[in-house]
PDB file of C-alpha atoms in Angstrom:
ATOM      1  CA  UNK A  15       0.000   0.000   0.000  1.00  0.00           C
ATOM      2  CA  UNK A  16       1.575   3.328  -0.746  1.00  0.00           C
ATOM      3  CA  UNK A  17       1.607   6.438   1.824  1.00  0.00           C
ATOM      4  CA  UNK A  18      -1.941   8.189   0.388  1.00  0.00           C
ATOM      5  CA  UNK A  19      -4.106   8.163   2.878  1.00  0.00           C
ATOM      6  CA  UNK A  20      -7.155   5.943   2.822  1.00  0.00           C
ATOM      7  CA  UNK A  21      -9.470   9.198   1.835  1.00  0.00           C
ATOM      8  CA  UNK A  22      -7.422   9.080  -1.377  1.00  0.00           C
ATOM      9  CA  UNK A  23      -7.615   5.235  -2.156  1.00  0.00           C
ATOM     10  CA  UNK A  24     -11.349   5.223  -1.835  1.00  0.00           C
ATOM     11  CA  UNK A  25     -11.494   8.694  -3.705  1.00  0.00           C
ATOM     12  CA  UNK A  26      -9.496   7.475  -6.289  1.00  0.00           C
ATOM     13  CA  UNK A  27     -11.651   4.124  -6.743  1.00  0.00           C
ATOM     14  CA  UNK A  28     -14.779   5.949  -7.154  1.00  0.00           C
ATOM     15  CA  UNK A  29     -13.178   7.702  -9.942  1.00  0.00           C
ATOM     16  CA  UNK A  30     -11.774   4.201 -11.447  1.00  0.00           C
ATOM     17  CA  UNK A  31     -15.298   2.289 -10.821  1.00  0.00           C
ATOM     18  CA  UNK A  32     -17.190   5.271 -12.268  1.00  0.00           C
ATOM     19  CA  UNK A  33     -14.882   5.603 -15.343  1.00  0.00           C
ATOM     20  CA  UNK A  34     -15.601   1.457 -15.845  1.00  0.00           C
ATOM     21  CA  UNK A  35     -19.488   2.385 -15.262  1.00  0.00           C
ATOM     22  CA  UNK A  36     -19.593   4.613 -17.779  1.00  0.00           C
ATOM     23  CA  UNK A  37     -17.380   2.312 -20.347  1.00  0.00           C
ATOM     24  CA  UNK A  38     -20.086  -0.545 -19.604  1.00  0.00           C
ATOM     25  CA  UNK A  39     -23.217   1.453 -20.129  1.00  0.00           C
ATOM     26  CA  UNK A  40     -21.813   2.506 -23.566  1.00  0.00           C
ATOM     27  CA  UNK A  41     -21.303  -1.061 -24.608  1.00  0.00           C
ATOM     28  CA  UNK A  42     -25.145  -1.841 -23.163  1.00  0.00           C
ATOM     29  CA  UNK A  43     -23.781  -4.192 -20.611  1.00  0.00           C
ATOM     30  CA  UNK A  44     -26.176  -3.218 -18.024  1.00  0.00           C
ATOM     31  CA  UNK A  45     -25.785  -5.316 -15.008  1.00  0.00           C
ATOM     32  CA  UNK A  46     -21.748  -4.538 -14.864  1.00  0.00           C
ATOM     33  CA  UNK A  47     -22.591  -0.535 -15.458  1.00  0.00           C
ATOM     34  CA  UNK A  48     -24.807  -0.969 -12.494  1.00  0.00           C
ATOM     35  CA  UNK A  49     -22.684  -2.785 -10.541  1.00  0.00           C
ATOM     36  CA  UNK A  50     -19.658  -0.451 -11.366  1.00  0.00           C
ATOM     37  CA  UNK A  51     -21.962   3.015  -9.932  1.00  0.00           C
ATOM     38  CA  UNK A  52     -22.513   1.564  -7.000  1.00  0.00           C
ATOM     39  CA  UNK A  53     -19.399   1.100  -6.072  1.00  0.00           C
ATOM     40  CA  UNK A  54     -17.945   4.347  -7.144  1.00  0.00           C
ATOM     41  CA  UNK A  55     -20.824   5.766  -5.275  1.00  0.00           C
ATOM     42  CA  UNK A  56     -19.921   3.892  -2.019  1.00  0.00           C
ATOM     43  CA  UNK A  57     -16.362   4.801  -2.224  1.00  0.00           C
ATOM     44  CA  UNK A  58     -16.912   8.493  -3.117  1.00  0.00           C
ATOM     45  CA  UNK A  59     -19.432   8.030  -0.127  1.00  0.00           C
ATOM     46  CA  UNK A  60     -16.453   6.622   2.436  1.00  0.00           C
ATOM     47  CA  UNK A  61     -14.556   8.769   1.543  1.00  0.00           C
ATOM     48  CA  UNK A  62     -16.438  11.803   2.241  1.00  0.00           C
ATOM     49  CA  UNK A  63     -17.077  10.039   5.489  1.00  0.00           C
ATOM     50  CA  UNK A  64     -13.628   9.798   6.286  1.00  0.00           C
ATOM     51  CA  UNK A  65     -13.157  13.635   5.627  1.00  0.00           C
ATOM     52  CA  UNK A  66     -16.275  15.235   6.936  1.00  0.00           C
ATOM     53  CA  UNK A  67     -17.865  12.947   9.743  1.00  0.00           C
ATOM     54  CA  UNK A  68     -16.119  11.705  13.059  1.00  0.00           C
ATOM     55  CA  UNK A  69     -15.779   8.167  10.842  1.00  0.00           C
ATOM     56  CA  UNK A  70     -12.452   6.436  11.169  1.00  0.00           C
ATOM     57  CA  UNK A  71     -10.377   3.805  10.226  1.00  0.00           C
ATOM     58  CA  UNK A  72      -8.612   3.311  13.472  1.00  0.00           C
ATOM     59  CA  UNK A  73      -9.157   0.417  15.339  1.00  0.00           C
ATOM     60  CA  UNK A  74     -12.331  -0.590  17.111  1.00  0.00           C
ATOM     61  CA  UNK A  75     -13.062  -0.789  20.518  1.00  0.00           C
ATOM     62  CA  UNK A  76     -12.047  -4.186  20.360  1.00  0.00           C
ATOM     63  CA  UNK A  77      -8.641  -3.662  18.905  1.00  0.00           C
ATOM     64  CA  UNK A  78      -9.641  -5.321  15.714  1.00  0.00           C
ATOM     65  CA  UNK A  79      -8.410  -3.228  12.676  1.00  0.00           C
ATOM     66  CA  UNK A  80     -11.435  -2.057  10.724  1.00  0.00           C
ATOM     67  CA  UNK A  81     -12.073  -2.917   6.843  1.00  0.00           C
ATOM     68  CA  UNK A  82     -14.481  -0.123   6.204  1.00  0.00           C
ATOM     69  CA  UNK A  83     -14.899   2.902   7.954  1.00  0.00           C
ATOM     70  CA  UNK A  84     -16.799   3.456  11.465  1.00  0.00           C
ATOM     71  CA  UNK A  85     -18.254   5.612  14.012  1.00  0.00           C
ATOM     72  CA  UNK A  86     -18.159   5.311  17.577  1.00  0.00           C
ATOM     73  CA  UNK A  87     -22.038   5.138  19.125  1.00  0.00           C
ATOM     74  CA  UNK A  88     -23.402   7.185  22.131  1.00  0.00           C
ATOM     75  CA  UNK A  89     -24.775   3.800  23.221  1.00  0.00           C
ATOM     76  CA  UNK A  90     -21.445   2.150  22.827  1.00  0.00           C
ATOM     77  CA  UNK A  91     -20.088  -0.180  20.069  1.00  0.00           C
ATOM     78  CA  UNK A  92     -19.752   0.699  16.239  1.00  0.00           C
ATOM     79  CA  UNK A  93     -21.798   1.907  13.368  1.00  0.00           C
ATOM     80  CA  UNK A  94     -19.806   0.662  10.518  1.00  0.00           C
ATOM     81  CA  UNK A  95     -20.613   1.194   6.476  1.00  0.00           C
ATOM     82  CA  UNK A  96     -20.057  -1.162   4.330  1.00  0.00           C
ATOM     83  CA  UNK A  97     -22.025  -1.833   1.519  1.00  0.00           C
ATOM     84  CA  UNK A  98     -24.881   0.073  -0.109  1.00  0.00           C
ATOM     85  CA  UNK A  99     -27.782   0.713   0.425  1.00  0.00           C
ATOM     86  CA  UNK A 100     -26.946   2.767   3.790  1.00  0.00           C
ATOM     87  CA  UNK A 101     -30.470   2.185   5.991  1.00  0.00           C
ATOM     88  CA  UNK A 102     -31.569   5.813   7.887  1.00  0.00           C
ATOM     89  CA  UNK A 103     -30.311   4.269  11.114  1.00  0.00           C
ATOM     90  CA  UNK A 104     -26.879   4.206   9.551  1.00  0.00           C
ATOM     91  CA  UNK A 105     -26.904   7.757   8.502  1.00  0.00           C
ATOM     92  CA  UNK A 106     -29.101   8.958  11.342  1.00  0.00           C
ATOM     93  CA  UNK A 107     -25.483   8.173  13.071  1.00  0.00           C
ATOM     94  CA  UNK A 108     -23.812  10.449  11.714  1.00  0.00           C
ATOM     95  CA  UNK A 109     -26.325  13.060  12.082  1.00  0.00           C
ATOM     96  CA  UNK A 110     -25.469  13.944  15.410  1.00  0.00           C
ATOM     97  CA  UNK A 111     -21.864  16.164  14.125  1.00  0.00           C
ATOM     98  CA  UNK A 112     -22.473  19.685  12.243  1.00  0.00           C
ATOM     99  CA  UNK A 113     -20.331  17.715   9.169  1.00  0.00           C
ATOM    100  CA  UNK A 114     -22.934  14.736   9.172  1.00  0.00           C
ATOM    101  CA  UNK A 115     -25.867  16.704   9.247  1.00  0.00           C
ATOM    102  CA  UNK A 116     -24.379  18.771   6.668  1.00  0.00           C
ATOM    103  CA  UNK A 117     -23.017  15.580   4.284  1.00  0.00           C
ATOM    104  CA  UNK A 118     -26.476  14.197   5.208  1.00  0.00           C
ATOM    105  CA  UNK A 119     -28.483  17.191   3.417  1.00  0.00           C
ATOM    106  CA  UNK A 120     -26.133  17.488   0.474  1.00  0.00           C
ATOM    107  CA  UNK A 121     -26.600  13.952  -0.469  1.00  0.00           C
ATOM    108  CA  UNK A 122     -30.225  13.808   0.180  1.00  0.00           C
ATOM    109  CA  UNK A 123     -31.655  13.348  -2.869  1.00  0.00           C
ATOM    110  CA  UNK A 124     -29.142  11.293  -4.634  1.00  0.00           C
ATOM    111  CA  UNK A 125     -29.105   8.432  -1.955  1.00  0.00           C
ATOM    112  CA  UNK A 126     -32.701   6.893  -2.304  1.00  0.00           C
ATOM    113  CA  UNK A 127     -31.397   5.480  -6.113  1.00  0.00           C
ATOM    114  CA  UNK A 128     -29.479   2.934  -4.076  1.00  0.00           C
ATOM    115  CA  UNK A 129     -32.505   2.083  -1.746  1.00  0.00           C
ATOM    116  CA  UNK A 130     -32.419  -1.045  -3.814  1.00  0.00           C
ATOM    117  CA  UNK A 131     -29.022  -1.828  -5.111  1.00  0.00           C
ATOM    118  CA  UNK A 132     -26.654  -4.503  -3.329  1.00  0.00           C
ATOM    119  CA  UNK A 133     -23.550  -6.112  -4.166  1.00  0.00           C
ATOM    120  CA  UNK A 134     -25.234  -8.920  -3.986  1.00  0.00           C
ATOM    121  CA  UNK A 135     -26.422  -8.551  -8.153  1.00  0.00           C
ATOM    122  CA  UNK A 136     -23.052  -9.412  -9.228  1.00  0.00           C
ATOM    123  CA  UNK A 137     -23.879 -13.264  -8.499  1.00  0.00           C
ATOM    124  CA  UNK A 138     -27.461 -13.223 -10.311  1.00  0.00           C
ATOM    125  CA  UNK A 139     -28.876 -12.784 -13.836  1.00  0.00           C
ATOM    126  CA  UNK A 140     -29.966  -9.524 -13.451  1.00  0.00           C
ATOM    127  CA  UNK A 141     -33.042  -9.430 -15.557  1.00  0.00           C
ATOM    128  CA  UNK A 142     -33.811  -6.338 -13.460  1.00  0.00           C
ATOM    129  CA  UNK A 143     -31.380  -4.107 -13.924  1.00  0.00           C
ATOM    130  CA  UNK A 144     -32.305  -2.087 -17.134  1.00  0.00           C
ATOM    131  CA  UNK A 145     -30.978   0.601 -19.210  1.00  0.00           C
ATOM    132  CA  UNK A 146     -33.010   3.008 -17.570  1.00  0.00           C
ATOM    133  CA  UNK A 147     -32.586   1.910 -14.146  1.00  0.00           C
ATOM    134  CA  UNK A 148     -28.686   1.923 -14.872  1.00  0.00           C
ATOM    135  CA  UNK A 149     -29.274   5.752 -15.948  1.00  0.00           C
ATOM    136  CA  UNK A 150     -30.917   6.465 -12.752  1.00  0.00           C
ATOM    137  CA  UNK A 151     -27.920   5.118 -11.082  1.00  0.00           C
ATOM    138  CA  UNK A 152     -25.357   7.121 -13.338  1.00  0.00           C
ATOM    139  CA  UNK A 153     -27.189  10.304 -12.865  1.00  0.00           C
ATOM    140  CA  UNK A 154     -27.204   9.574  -8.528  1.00  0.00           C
ATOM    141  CA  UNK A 155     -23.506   8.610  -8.854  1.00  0.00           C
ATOM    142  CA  UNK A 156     -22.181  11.006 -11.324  1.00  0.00           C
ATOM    143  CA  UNK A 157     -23.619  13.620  -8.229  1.00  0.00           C
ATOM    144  CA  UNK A 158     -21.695  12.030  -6.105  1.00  0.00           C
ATOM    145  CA  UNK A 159     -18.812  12.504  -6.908  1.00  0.00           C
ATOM    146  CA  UNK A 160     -19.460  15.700  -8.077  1.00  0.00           C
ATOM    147  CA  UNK A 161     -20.386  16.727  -4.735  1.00  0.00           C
ATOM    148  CA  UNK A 162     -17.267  14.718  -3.912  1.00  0.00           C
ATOM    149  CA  UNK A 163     -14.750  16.594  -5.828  1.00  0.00           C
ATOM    150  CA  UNK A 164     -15.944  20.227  -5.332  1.00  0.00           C
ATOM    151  CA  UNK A 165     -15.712  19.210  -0.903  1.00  0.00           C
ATOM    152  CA  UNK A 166     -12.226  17.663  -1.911  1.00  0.00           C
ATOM    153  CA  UNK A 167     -11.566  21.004  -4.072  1.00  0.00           C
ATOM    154  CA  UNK A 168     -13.217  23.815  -1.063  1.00  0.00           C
ATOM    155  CA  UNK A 169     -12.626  21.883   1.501  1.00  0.00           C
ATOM    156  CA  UNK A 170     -16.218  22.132   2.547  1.00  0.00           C
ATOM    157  CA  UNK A 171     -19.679  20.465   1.862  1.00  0.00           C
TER     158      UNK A 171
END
């Protein structure tokens, strides 16, 4: 692993999965574009996470080394995110911070296209993923990261 921090490596996968996304939606192969969004959106996600919530990647309360990042709960233990779709009590977490409520409004509207995306599709036939539903998901993600790179560029949400 080289000395970026882990804000970068996710940042920089977003832009790599998105890039593939977009390469896969050209060539009509729907269930790959879809696949490919969601995980650019997920790591354009952690990494705003990383840079404008209380999220870390330090080690748990446990001492077991995280593999995604987490937050710390008022009622003790860890909220961590992994996968999309986020559920509200994941991001009603993060709500509690000036940052999080602030991340939280900014990505409103573009987080309810992955209410129904998972991982999960890369193992199945896919018969409903569509080209419209993948254009949904482009539109969600490419917003994203948008929002992504002008915090990364001001420093701010």
């Amino acid at each position: 692993m080289s000395n970026r921090s882990v804000e970068e490596h996710y940042a920089s996968a977003a832009e790599r999965h998105f890039r593939d996304a977009e390469y896969l939606r050209q060539d009509h192969r729907w269930p790959n574009a879809d696949h490919h969004f969601g995980f650019a959106a997920e790591c354009a996600l952690k990494s705003l996470l990383l840079l404008f919530t209380e999220a870390t990647m330090e080690p748990k309360p446990n001492g077991r080394p995280p593999n995604r990042p987490w937050i710390r709960k008022e009622t003790g233990g860890a909220q961590e995110y992994g996968h999309l779709p986020w559920s509200e009590t994941d991001l009603a977490v993060l709500a509690h911070g000036q940052l999080g409520s602030r991340l939280l409004t900014a990505l409103d509207d573009h987080l309810a296209a992955f209410a129904s995306w998972t991982e999960q599709d890369r193992y199945l036939h896919c018969e409903h993923i569509t080209e419209e539903s993948v254009a949904a998901l482009g539109e969600a993600t490419h917003a994203i990261l948008a929002l992504h790179q002008s915090a990364l560029i001001n420093g701010s949400l």
